[in-house]
Coordinates of C-alpha atoms and ligand atoms in Angstrom, one line a residue:
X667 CA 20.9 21.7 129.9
X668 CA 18.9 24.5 131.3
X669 CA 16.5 26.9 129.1
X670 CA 15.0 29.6 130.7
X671 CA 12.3 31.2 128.4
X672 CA 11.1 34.4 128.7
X673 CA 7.9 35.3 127.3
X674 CA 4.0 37.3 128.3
X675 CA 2.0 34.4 128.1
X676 CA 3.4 31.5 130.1
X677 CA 0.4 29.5 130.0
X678 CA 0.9 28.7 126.0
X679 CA 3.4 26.8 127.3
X680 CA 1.3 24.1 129.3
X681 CA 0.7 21.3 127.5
X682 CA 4.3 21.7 125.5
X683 CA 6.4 21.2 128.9
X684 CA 3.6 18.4 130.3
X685 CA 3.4 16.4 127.6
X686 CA 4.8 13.5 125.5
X687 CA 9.2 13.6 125.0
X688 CA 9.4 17.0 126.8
X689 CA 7.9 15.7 129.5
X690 CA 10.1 13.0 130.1
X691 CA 13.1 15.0 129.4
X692 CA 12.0 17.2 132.2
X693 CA 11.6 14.4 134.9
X694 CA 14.2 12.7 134.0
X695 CA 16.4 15.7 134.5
X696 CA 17.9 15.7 130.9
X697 CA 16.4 19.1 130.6
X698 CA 15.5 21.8 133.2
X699 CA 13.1 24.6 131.3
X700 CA 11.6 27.5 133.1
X701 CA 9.1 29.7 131.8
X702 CA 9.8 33.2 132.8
X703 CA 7.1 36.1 132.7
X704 CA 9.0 39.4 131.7
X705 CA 5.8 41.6 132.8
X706 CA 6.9 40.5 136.4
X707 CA 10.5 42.6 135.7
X708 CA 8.3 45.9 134.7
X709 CA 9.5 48.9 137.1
X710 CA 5.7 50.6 135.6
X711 CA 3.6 50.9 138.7
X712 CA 0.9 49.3 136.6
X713 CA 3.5 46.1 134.8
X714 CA 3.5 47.8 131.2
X715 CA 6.2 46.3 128.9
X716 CA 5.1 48.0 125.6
X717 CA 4.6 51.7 124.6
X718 CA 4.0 53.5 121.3
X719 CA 6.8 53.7 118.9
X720 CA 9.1 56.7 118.7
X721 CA 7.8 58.2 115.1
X722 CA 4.7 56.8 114.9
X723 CA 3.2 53.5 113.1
X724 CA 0.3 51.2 114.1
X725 CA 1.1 48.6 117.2
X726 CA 3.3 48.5 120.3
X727 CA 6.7 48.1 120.8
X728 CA 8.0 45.8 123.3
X729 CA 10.1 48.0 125.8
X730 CA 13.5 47.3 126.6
X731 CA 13.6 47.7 130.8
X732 CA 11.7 44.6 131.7
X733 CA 13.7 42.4 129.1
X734 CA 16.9 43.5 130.2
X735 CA 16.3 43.2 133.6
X736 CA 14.9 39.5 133.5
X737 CA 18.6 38.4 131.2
X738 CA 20.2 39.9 133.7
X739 CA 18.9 38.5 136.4
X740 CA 19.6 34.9 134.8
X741 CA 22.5 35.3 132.7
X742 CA 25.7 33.8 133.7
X743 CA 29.4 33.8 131.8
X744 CA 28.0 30.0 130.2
X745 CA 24.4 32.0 129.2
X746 CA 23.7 31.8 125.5
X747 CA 21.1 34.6 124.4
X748 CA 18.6 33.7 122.0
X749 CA 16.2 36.6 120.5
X750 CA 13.8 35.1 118.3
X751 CA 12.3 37.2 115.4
X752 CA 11.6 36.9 111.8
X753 CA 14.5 38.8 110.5
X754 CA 16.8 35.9 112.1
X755 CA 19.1 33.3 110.9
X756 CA 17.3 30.2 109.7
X757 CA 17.3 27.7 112.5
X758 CA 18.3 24.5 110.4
X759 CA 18.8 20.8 112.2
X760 CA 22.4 21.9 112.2
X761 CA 21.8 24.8 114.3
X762 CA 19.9 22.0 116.7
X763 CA 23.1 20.2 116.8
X764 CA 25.4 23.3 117.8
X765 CA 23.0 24.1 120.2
X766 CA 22.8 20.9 122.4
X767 CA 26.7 21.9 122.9
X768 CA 25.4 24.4 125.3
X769 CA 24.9 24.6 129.2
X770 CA 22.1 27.2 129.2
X771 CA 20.2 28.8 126.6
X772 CA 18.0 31.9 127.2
X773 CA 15.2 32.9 124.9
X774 CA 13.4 35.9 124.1
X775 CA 9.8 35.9 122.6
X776 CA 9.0 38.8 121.2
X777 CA 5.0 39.9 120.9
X778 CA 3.1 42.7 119.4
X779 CA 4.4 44.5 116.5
X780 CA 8.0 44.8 117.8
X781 CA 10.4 44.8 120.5
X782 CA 12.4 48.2 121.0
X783 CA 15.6 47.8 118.9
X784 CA 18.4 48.4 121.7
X785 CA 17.0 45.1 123.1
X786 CA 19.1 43.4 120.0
X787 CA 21.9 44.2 122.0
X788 CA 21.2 41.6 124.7
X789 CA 21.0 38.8 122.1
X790 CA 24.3 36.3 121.0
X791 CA 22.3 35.5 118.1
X792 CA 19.1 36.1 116.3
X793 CA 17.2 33.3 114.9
X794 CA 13.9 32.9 112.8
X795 CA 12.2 29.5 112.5
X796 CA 11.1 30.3 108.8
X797 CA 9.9 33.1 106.2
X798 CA 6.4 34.0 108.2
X799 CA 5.4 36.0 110.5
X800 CA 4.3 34.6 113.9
X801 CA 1.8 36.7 117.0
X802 CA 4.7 36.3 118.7
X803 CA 8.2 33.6 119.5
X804 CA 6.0 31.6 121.7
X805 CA 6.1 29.1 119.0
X806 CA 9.3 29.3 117.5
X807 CA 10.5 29.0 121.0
X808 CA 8.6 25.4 121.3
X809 CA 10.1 24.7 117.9
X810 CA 13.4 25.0 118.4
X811 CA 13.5 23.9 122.4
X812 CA 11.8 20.8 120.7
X813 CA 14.2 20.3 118.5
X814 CA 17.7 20.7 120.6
X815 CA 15.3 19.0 123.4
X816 CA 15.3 15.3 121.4
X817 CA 18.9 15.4 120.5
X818 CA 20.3 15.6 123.8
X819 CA 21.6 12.3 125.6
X820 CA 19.3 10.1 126.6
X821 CA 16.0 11.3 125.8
X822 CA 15.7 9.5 122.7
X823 CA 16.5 5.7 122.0
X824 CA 20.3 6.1 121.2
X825 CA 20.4 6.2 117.6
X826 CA 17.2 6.8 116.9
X827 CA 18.0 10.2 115.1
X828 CA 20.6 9.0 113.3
X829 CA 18.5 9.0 110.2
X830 CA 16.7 12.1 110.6
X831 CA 15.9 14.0 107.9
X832 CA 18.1 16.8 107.5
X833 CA 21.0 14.2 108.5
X834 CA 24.2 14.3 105.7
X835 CA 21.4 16.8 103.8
X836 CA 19.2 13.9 102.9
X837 CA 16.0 13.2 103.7
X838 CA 14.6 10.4 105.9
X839 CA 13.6 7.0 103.8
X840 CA 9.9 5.9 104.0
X841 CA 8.9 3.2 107.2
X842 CA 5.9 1.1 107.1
X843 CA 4.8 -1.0 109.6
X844 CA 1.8 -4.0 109.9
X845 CA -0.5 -4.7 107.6
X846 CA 1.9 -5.9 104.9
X847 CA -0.8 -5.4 102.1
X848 CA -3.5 -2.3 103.2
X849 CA -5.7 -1.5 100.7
X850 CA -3.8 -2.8 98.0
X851 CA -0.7 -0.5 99.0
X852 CA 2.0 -3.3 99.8
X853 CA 5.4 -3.1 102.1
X854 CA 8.2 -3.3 99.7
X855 CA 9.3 -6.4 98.9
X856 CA 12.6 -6.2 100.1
X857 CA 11.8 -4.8 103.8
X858 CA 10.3 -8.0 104.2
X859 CA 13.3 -9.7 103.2
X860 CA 15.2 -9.9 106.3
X861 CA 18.3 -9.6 104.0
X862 CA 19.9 -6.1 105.9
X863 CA 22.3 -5.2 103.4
X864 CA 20.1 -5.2 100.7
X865 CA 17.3 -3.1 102.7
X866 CA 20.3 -0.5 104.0
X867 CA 21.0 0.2 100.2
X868 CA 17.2 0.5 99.2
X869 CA 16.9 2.7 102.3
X870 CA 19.5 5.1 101.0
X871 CA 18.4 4.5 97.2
X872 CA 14.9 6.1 98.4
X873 CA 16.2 8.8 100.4
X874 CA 18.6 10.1 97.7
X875 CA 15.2 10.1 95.5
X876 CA 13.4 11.4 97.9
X877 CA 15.6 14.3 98.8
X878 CA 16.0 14.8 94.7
X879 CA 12.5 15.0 94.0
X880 CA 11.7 17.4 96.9
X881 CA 14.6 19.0 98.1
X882 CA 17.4 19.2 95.2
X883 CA 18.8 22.2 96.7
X884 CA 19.6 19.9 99.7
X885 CA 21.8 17.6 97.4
X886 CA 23.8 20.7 96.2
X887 CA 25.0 21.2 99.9
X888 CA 26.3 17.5 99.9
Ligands
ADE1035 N1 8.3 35.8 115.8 C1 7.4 36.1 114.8 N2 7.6 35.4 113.7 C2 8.7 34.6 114.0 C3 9.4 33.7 113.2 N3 9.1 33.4 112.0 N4 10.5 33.1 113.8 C4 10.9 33.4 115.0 N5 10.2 34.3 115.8 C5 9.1 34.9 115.3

């Protein structure tokens, strides 16, 4: 998969593509991701990208000429535009899924107080990565590259995100690992059991509790 990101400030991106699971995702060419600077696209003899808003209101507004000529200039017929902003869809582990389907993903970041609203027209979908408002989709961009990143073949054990929260709508069941008694607080009996039918059912036993306790709305989508 390739993911081209197109942001003002590549350099919040450092330690996200040179660290940890990215990172290996990148060398081991399961990923390709490329930070692209839209203030390079500006035609402005001094590399604006933002201006006042037509009507007045506090804050800049991102202007459309730099960000349409940067898609352009990477989009192809298999390109799927992103345009990240708080009035979005809800990206949802679901949404991860779909994603991975896809050969190349672009992504806007937007900054200031807005982005100019013919630049919606360049975007196959809109998505938000929650009800807050970010400085700008640097983050959400890392959040959901993240995401789609670790589901893709290979960079995680296989498997290992079979029991992800979010999975079937449930959440994840609790893990410990050594000491079997710290501080009083003991492993479960039954982990310790080596009997693996029993410890599958108190696995899902916990994550239907779990998920009940903290996220009943989740159990209404099941
Ligand atoms: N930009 C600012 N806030 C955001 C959010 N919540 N999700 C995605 N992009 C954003």
């Amino acid at each position: 998969m390739k993911i081209d990101i197109l942001s003002l400030f590549p350099h919040m991106f450092d330690g996200f593509l040179t660290e940890s699971i990215i990172k290996r995702a990148i060398d081991k060419k399961s990923v390709e991701i490329t930070i692209h600077n839209f203030r390079d696209y500006s035609l402005d003899p001094h590399h604006k990208v933002d201006d006042y808003a037509f009507g007045g209101g506090d804050g800049m507004v991102l202007m459309p000429q730099p960000i349409f000529d940067c898609v352009e200039a990477l989009k192809t017929e298999k390109s799927k535009v992103i345009l990240l902003t708080p009035q979005g869809k809800t990206f949802s582990q679901e949404m991860a899924y779909t994603l991975t389907k896809e050969e190349h993903l672009i992504i806007i970041c937007g900054h200031y107080e807005g982005f100019d609203e013919r630049i919606r027209t360049l975007a196959d979908i809109e998505l938000s990565i929650g009800d807050f408002v970010l400085t700008g989709g640097e983050l959400a961009s890392m959040v959901i590259t993240d995401a789609i990143v670790r589901l893709l073949d290979g960079v995680i054990k296989s498997g290992s995100h079979e029991n992800d929260s979010f999975n079937n709508n449930l959440l994840d069941y609790p893990v410990y690992t050594k000491p079997v008694d710290f501080k009083g607080m003991r492993v479960p009996d039954v982990l310790l059991s080596g009997h693996h039918e029993n410890i599958k059912n108190w696995r899902y036993q916990e994550q239907l509790k779990r998920t009940k306790e903290r996220r009943p709305d989740l159990l209404e989508k099941r």
